[in-house]
Tab-separated table of C-alpha atoms and ligand atoms in Angstrom:
chain	number	residue	atom	x	y	z
P	829	LEU	CA	23.857	72.066	-70.585
P	830	ASP	CA	24.647	69.140	-72.863
P	831	ALA	CA	27.996	70.715	-73.645
P	832	CYS	CA	29.095	70.387	-69.995
P	833	ARG	CA	30.720	66.973	-69.692
P	834	ILE	CA	30.949	65.347	-66.263
P	835	GLY	CA	34.164	63.466	-65.483
P	836	TRP	CA	32.414	60.293	-64.343
P	837	GLU	CA	35.622	58.298	-64.867
P	838	LEU	CA	37.330	60.367	-62.157
P	839	ILE	CA	34.910	59.134	-59.497
P	840	ASP	CA	35.389	56.062	-57.341
P	841	HIS	CA	31.729	55.081	-57.625
P	842	GLY	CA	31.994	52.385	-54.958
P	843	ARG	CA	32.359	55.125	-52.339
P	844	TYR	CA	29.060	56.899	-53.045
P	845	SER	CA	25.755	55.503	-51.877
P	846	TYR	CA	22.313	56.775	-50.978
P	847	TRP	CA	18.898	55.385	-50.232
P	848	GLY	CA	20.108	52.549	-48.058
P	849	GLY	CA	23.364	51.478	-49.669
P	850	LYS	CA	22.409	51.908	-53.324
P	851	ARG	CA	25.241	53.050	-55.558
P	852	ALA	CA	24.238	56.600	-56.381
P	853	VAL	CA	25.095	59.704	-58.361
P	854	VAL	CA	23.741	63.238	-58.281
P	855	MET	CA	22.748	64.627	-61.694
P	856	GLN	CA	20.857	67.558	-63.163
P	857	PHE	CA	18.336	67.366	-65.976
P	858	SER	CA	17.715	71.090	-65.777
P	859	ARG	CA	18.853	74.250	-64.068
P	860	GLY	CA	16.871	77.165	-62.736
P	861	CYS	CA	13.161	77.581	-62.236
P	862	PRO	CA	10.498	79.680	-63.950
P	863	HIS	CA	8.516	80.296	-60.752
P	864	LEU	CA	8.617	83.417	-58.607
P	865	CYS	CA	8.720	82.250	-54.984
P	866	ASN	CA	10.188	85.318	-53.340
P	867	TYR	CA	12.328	83.535	-50.697
P	868	CYS	CA	14.018	81.132	-53.109
P	869	GLY	CA	17.746	81.541	-53.711
P	870	GLN	CA	17.784	79.181	-56.719
P	871	ARG	CA	15.753	81.250	-59.101
P	872	GLY	CA	17.980	84.304	-58.884
P	873	PHE	CA	21.110	82.153	-58.860
P	874	TRP	CA	20.430	80.310	-62.132
P	875	THR	CA	18.310	83.129	-63.591
P	876	ARG	CA	16.386	81.025	-66.145
P	877	TRP	CA	15.183	77.482	-66.658
P	878	ARG	CA	16.891	75.304	-69.279
P	879	HIS	CA	17.188	71.557	-69.667
P	880	ARG	CA	19.352	68.866	-71.182
P	881	ASP	CA	18.370	66.846	-74.201
P	882	PRO	CA	15.947	64.279	-72.695
P	883	VAL	CA	17.149	61.353	-74.820
P	884	SER	CA	20.867	61.889	-74.245
P	885	PHE	CA	20.215	62.414	-70.514
P	886	ALA	CA	18.445	59.029	-70.312
P	887	LYS	CA	21.265	57.433	-72.336
P	888	GLU	CA	23.841	58.807	-69.914
P	889	ILE	CA	21.961	57.325	-66.937
P	890	ALA	CA	21.723	53.932	-68.662
P	891	TRP	CA	25.445	54.093	-69.501
P	892	LEU	CA	26.266	54.913	-65.847
P	893	HIS	CA	24.316	51.834	-64.824
P	894	ARG	CA	26.053	49.539	-67.309
P	895	GLU	CA	29.543	50.999	-66.876
P	896	TYR	CA	29.666	51.733	-63.139
P	897	GLY	CA	26.726	49.849	-61.650
P	898	VAL	CA	24.854	53.024	-60.665
P	899	GLU	CA	21.501	52.077	-59.115
P	900	LEU	CA	20.068	55.419	-58.091
P	901	VAL	CA	20.064	58.958	-59.449
P	902	ASN	CA	19.388	61.833	-57.092
P	903	LEU	CA	18.240	64.739	-59.244
P	904	ALA	CA	19.664	68.001	-57.942
P	905	ASP	CA	17.352	70.062	-60.160
P	906	GLU	CA	15.397	72.919	-58.689
P	907	ASN	CA	12.439	71.895	-60.801
P	908	PRO	CA	12.979	69.129	-63.401
P	909	THR	CA	9.322	68.851	-64.413
P	910	SER	CA	8.838	72.502	-65.455
P	911	SER	CA	8.125	71.523	-69.066
P	912	LYS	CA	5.688	68.644	-69.349
P	913	LYS	CA	6.858	68.010	-72.915
P	914	ALA	CA	10.566	67.735	-72.056
P	915	TRP	CA	9.910	65.704	-68.918
P	916	ARG	CA	7.607	63.315	-70.788
P	917	ALA	CA	10.305	62.864	-73.458
P	918	PHE	CA	12.789	61.984	-70.711
P	919	LEU	CA	10.386	59.465	-69.116
P	920	ASP	CA	9.786	57.784	-72.489
P	921	ALA	CA	13.525	57.652	-73.186
P	922	MET	CA	14.204	56.201	-69.719
P	923	ILE	CA	11.540	53.522	-70.191
P	924	ALA	CA	13.059	52.653	-73.597
P	925	GLU	CA	16.506	52.254	-71.993
P	926	ASN	CA	15.002	49.616	-69.708
P	927	VAL	CA	17.554	49.802	-66.885
P	928	PRO	CA	16.754	49.203	-63.182
P	929	VAL	CA	17.783	52.683	-62.049
P	930	LEU	CA	15.745	54.472	-59.399
P	931	ILE	CA	15.232	58.231	-59.401
P	932	VAL	CA	14.580	60.604	-56.510
P	933	GLY	CA	14.322	64.376	-56.741
P	934	SER	CA	12.335	67.475	-55.876
P	935	THR	CA	9.519	69.157	-57.712
P	936	ARG	CA	6.391	71.250	-57.274
P	937	ALA	CA	3.116	69.786	-56.098
P	938	ASP	CA	1.185	71.509	-58.891
P	939	ASP	CA	3.411	69.830	-61.525
P	940	ILE	CA	2.394	66.473	-60.061
P	941	VAL	CA	-1.276	67.438	-60.263
P	942	ARG	CA	-0.734	68.687	-63.845
P	943	ASP	CA	0.836	65.318	-64.762
P	944	ALA	CA	-1.883	63.155	-63.206
P	945	ASP	CA	-2.390	61.436	-66.584
P	946	ILE	CA	1.266	60.382	-66.949
P	947	LEU	CA	2.228	59.536	-63.374
P	948	HIS	CA	2.273	55.830	-64.265
P	949	LEU	CA	5.165	56.700	-66.609
P	950	TYR	CA	7.028	58.406	-63.756
P	951	ARG	CA	6.995	55.146	-61.807
P	952	LYS	CA	7.821	53.028	-64.856
P	953	ALA	CA	10.825	55.253	-65.588
P	954	GLY	CA	12.138	54.632	-62.048
P	955	VAL	CA	10.875	57.601	-60.021
P	956	ILE	CA	10.329	56.452	-56.442
P	957	ARG	CA	10.295	59.623	-54.390
P	958	TRP	CA	9.632	63.330	-54.794
P	959	LEU	CA	10.448	65.978	-52.294
P	960	LEU	CA	7.624	68.478	-52.623
P	961	GLY	CA	8.591	72.004	-51.675
P	962	MET	CA	5.400	72.961	-49.850
P	963	GLU	CA	7.162	75.345	-47.470
P	964	ASN	CA	4.034	76.200	-45.531
P	965	THR	CA	0.528	74.950	-44.955
P	966	ASP	CA	-1.080	78.339	-44.452
P	967	GLU	CA	-2.720	80.008	-47.485
P	968	ALA	CA	-1.852	83.533	-46.244
P	969	THR	CA	1.829	82.594	-45.826
P	970	LEU	CA	1.872	80.892	-49.239
P	971	SER	CA	0.674	84.099	-50.796
P	972	LEU	CA	3.186	86.205	-48.771
P	973	ILE	CA	6.044	84.120	-50.211
P	974	ARG	CA	4.430	83.990	-53.666
P	975	LYS	CA	4.653	80.217	-53.738
P	976	GLY	CA	1.948	80.060	-56.358
P	977	GLY	CA	0.672	76.754	-54.958
P	978	SER	CA	-2.322	75.958	-52.800
P	979	THR	CA	-2.981	73.636	-49.891
P	980	LYS	CA	-5.500	71.823	-52.124
P	981	SER	CA	-2.933	70.976	-54.810
P	982	ASP	CA	-0.347	70.027	-52.145
P	983	ARG	CA	-2.689	67.471	-50.658
P	984	GLU	CA	-3.813	66.211	-54.057
P	985	ALA	CA	-0.183	65.726	-55.184
P	986	ILE	CA	0.554	63.491	-52.192
P	987	ARG	CA	-2.577	61.460	-52.832
P	988	LEU	CA	-1.726	61.010	-56.528
P	989	LEU	CA	1.861	60.010	-55.813
P	990	ARG	CA	0.717	57.403	-53.305
P	991	ARG	CA	-1.742	56.000	-55.787
P	992	HIS	CA	1.161	55.472	-58.207
P	993	GLY	CA	3.512	53.923	-55.654
P	994	ILE	CA	5.751	56.989	-55.361
P	995	LEU	CA	6.803	58.288	-51.938
P	996	SER	CA	6.321	61.918	-51.004
P	997	MET	CA	8.483	64.014	-48.746
P	998	ALA	CA	6.942	67.344	-47.714
P	999	THR	CA	9.123	70.246	-46.687
P	1000	TRP	CA	7.697	72.603	-44.128
P	1001	VAL	CA	9.437	75.853	-43.222
P	1002	ALA	CA	9.092	77.642	-39.866
P	1003	GLY	CA	9.649	81.352	-39.439
P	1004	PHE	CA	8.348	83.006	-42.614
P	1005	GLU	CA	6.255	85.101	-40.295
P	1006	ASP	CA	6.396	85.829	-36.623
P	1007	GLU	CA	4.543	82.663	-35.738
P	1008	GLY	CA	3.229	81.615	-32.347
P	1009	PHE	CA	2.213	78.227	-30.918
P	1010	ARG	CA	-1.224	78.506	-32.437
P	1011	ASP	CA	0.253	78.835	-35.959
P	1012	LEU	CA	2.531	75.860	-35.362
P	1013	TRP	CA	-0.399	73.803	-34.137
P	1014	ARG	CA	-2.349	74.716	-37.275
P	1015	GLY	CA	0.655	73.751	-39.412
P	1016	PHE	CA	0.958	70.436	-37.612
P	1017	ARG	CA	-2.704	69.611	-38.164
P	1018	GLN	CA	-2.435	70.532	-41.815
P	1019	LEU	CA	0.624	68.286	-42.227
P	1020	ILE	CA	-1.302	65.398	-40.694
P	1021	ALA	CA	-4.136	66.083	-43.124
P	1022	TYR	CA	-1.654	66.052	-46.053
P	1023	ASP	CA	-0.453	62.637	-44.882
P	1024	PRO	CA	3.012	62.667	-46.532
P	1025	ASP	CA	5.320	59.653	-46.248
P	1026	GLN	CA	8.182	61.746	-44.949
P	1027	ILE	CA	8.656	65.324	-43.805
P	1028	GLN	CA	11.554	67.683	-43.584
P	1029	ALA	CA	11.149	70.648	-41.261
P	1030	LEU	CA	13.336	73.648	-42.065
P	1031	TYR	CA	13.839	77.221	-40.847
P	1032	VAL	CA	13.507	80.298	-43.003
P	1033	THR	CA	16.952	81.350	-44.277
P	1034	PRO	CA	16.809	84.573	-46.321
P	1035	HIS	CA	19.269	85.130	-49.144
P	1036	ARG	CA	20.313	88.669	-49.893
P	1037	TRP	CA	19.406	88.448	-53.576
P	1038	THR	CA	15.802	87.382	-52.947
P	1039	PRO	CA	12.802	89.692	-52.512
P	1040	PHE	CA	12.029	87.977	-49.187
P	1041	PHE	CA	15.247	89.479	-47.783
P	1042	ARG	CA	13.702	92.914	-48.251
P	1043	ILE	CA	10.538	91.788	-46.438
P	1044	ALA	CA	12.602	90.448	-43.524
P	1045	LYS	CA	15.421	93.008	-43.513
P	1046	ASP	CA	14.466	94.531	-40.155
P	1047	ARG	CA	14.179	91.219	-38.319
P	1048	ARG	CA	16.962	90.438	-35.864
P	1049	VAL	CA	19.576	87.779	-36.517
P	1050	ILE	CA	20.103	85.271	-33.705
P	1051	GLN	CA	22.684	83.084	-35.444
P	1052	LYS	CA	25.924	84.851	-36.398
P	1053	ASP	CA	27.805	81.708	-37.412
P	1054	ILE	CA	27.150	81.610	-41.153
P	1055	ARG	CA	28.092	77.912	-41.305
P	1056	LEU	CA	24.762	77.347	-39.566
P	1057	TRP	CA	22.761	79.235	-42.187
P	1058	ASP	CA	21.855	75.872	-43.652
P	1059	TYR	CA	18.025	75.802	-43.303
P	1060	LYS	CA	18.385	73.403	-40.366
P	1061	HIS	CA	19.033	76.125	-37.769
P	1062	GLN	CA	16.905	79.056	-36.718
P	1063	VAL	CA	18.660	82.232	-37.834
P	1064	LEU	CA	15.975	84.915	-37.402
P	1065	HIS	CA	14.533	86.150	-34.143
P	1066	MET	CA	10.855	85.553	-33.461
P	1067	THR	CA	9.060	87.741	-30.958
P	1068	ARG	CA	6.441	85.250	-29.833
P	1069	LEU	CA	8.622	82.151	-29.450
P	1070	LYS	CA	11.985	81.819	-27.772
P	1071	PRO	CA	14.476	79.711	-29.775
P	1072	TRP	CA	14.058	76.727	-27.441
P	1073	MET	CA	10.283	76.917	-27.792
P	1074	LEU	CA	10.457	76.926	-31.591
P	1075	PHE	CA	13.116	74.223	-31.659
P	1076	PHE	CA	11.219	71.796	-29.442
P	1077	ALA	CA	7.927	72.528	-31.172
P	1078	VAL	CA	9.546	71.722	-34.564
P	1079	LYS	CA	11.172	68.557	-33.198
P	1080	LEU	CA	7.864	67.491	-31.716
P	1081	ILE	CA	6.097	68.080	-35.041
P	1082	GLU	CA	8.706	65.933	-36.842
P	1083	LEU	CA	8.372	63.193	-34.265
P	1084	ALA	CA	4.589	63.244	-34.227
P	1085	VAL	CA	4.201	63.268	-38.029
P	1086	GLN	CA	6.758	60.509	-38.603
P	1087	SER	CA	5.605	58.239	-35.821
P	1088	ARG	CA	1.853	58.330	-36.307
P	1089	PRO	CA	0.464	54.780	-36.484
P	1090	LYS	CA	-0.355	55.190	-40.196
P	1091	ALA	CA	3.207	56.267	-41.015
P	1092	LEU	CA	4.737	53.496	-38.911
P	1093	ALA	CA	2.504	50.911	-40.556
P	1094	ARG	CA	3.767	52.049	-43.968
P	1095	VAL	CA	7.370	51.703	-42.845
P	1096	LEU	CA	6.743	48.203	-41.541
P	1097	PHE	CA	4.237	46.790	-44.012
P	1098	HIS	CA	4.469	48.724	-47.298
P	1099	PRO	CA	3.540	46.211	-50.032
P	1100	ASP	CA	6.464	47.253	-52.261
P	1101	PRO	CA	9.732	45.827	-50.830
P	1102	GLU	CA	11.730	48.582	-52.561
P	1103	GLN	CA	9.709	51.288	-50.827
P	1104	ARG	CA	9.736	49.411	-47.522
P	1105	HIS	CA	13.510	49.282	-47.686
P	1106	SER	CA	13.811	52.977	-48.512
P	1107	MET	CA	11.405	54.072	-45.767
P	1108	ARG	CA	13.210	51.988	-43.161
P	1109	TRP	CA	16.497	53.477	-44.251
P	1110	TYR	CA	15.067	56.997	-44.141
P	1111	THR	CA	13.629	56.394	-40.654
P	1112	LYS	CA	17.005	55.120	-39.439
P	1113	MET	CA	18.822	58.144	-40.862
P	1114	GLY	CA	16.146	60.514	-39.572
P	1115	ARG	CA	16.509	59.138	-36.046
P	1116	ARG	CA	20.254	59.789	-36.050
P	1117	VAL	CA	19.825	63.302	-37.456
P	1118	TRP	CA	17.050	64.082	-34.961
P	1119	PHE	CA	19.182	63.243	-31.918
P	1120	ARG	CA	22.211	64.999	-33.365
P	1121	GLU	CA	20.178	68.171	-33.882
P	1122	VAL	CA	18.858	68.052	-30.318
P	1123	TRP	CA	22.406	67.630	-29.037
P	1124	GLY	CA	23.593	70.465	-31.306
P	1125	PHE	CA	20.898	72.803	-30.018
P	1126	LEU	CA	21.506	72.038	-26.356
P	1127	VAL	CA	25.288	71.771	-26.333
P	1128	ARG	CA	27.089	72.934	-29.460
P	1129	ASP	CA	25.348	75.836	-31.176
P	1130	ARG	CA	25.628	79.343	-29.811
P	1131	ARG	CA	22.982	81.978	-30.445
P	1132	VAL	CA	22.696	85.665	-29.585
P	1133	ALA	CA	19.611	87.052	-27.876
P	1134	ALA	CA	19.013	89.956	-30.268
P	1135	GLY	CA	21.772	90.461	-32.813
P	1136	PRO	CA	21.938	92.936	-35.672
P	1137	THR	CA	19.106	93.301	-38.129
P	1138	LEU	CA	19.267	91.151	-41.233
P	1139	ALA	CA	20.286	94.167	-43.348
P	1140	GLU	CA	23.002	95.145	-40.854
P	1141	PHE	CA	24.312	91.586	-40.826
P	1142	TRP	CA	24.444	90.943	-44.588
P	1143	GLY	CA	24.241	94.414	-46.124
P	1144	ALA	CA	21.654	96.032	-48.361
P	1145	PRO	CA	19.180	93.885	-50.331
P	1146	GLN	CA	20.447	92.695	-53.715
P	1147	ASP	CA	17.230	91.698	-55.403
P	1148	ALA	CA	17.478	94.596	-57.851
P	1149	ASP	CA	20.701	92.961	-59.111
P	1150	GLU	CA	18.733	89.805	-59.711
P	1151	GLU	CA	16.584	91.572	-62.271
P	1152	SER	CA	19.666	92.724	-64.138
P	1153	MET	CA	20.940	89.134	-64.239
P	1154	VAL	CA	17.816	87.850	-65.945
P	1155	PHE	CA	18.562	86.870	-69.500
P	1156	GLN	CA	17.294	89.550	-71.857
P	1157	ARG	CA	16.797	89.008	-75.551
P	1158	PRO	CA	18.918	91.658	-77.285
P	1159	ALA	CA	16.860	94.447	-78.904
P	1160	ARG	CA	16.247	93.558	-82.536
P	1161	GLU	CA	17.540	95.800	-85.298
P	1162	PRO	CA	14.629	97.375	-87.194
P	1163	ALA	CA	14.341	95.855	-90.693
P	1164	LEU	CA	14.827	99.317	-92.193
P	1165	PRO	CA	16.508	102.381	-90.694
P	1166	VAL	CA	13.846	104.472	-88.921
P	1167	ALA	CA	13.979	107.370	-91.447
P	1168	GLU	CA	13.777	104.954	-94.379
P	1169	ASP	CA	10.930	103.107	-92.684
P	1170	LYS	CA	8.922	106.348	-92.296
P	1171	ARG	CA	9.560	107.269	-95.940
P	1172	VAL	CA	8.305	103.843	-97.151
P	1173	ALA	CA	5.190	104.121	-94.971
P	1174	GLU	CA	4.507	107.625	-96.271
P	1175	SER	CA	4.848	106.630	-99.948
P	1176	SER	CA	2.616	103.593	-99.527
P	1177	ARG	CA	0.006	105.818	-97.784
P	1178	LEU	CA	0.127	108.205	-100.785
P	1179	ALA	CA	0.007	105.309	-103.250
P	1180	GLY	CA	-2.981	103.860	-101.353
A	1854	LIG	S1	11.006	77.415	-54.391
A	1854	LIG	FE1	10.988	75.836	-55.956
A	1854	LIG	S2	9.281	76.435	-57.305
A	1854	LIG	FE2	9.796	78.247	-56.089
A	1854	LIG	S3	11.256	79.434	-57.357
A	1854	LIG	FE3	12.452	78.085	-55.976
A	1854	LIG	S4	12.871	76.237	-57.141
A	1854	LIG	FE4	11.178	77.331	-58.130
């Protein structure tokens, strides 16, 4: 990855901001992911995890700060913390660079739990928020999608991050199974128990090259406009909830989780002014998105009652192709031709 140069000089940096007006860039420390979540499009897309040189990556961030005034890096990695050793080397290099650059990104809750002993370095290196891909709060669903995490480690990760002054954003995905109101209620209660700083509710969106596509291939598609296959719109039919029921239940969950007294108190009185600023900004953005999505659902977006099945809509599953894309080490030449090898073995047996 270090060989891929980014044309930073081509960018008018003054036009790009994030996190409440901070001059920002999107970068990648690594690509791919070693985990096996069966719904995830990233793993099959990048096929294997690899990372940049930690020291030169930190140097590039520091240079972006000095040269272009960059204040925030949004890591677009699928999973930057996969290797504790490489990630630790990056944190140390970032701390040595000593630049006031903030970092936000996404990672796995169990990596946070694994790194409990170095989380103070995360914060010192500039990390202020992680999006934790929790996807679901139900153990049975987590095992259906092979998430490999557990509700215990999800909750622990949020607690550890808070203890180190890092915000957590939990993603929660509706529609992995044919849920009903009772499942949504359970999910809501579990989210409250997790107590994340922010949440992002999404809808299951199966990619053809993932094993989950095969699991869901007979479910009906209700959204035929592929521009709306963006995780923020329901695309698969559910038998127990009409689209409006699911939509308003999800909106209500977002509203209730974000506006609980505890969450509001953090937005208003968080002791760290940096975090207070970012949470207020996020709340402001979230409000605008929330109303826009309600308007979109009621007025703009069209759905079909029972469209084609997933397989009819997209075609046959492609997850077998994914296996063939996985990097394979080429078969090694035997040190000696097979016949020669046998002859040597035979003579040494006789000599022995
Ligand atoms: S969902 Fe996250 S942890 Fe799972 S394979 Fe995808 S990137 Fe990796």
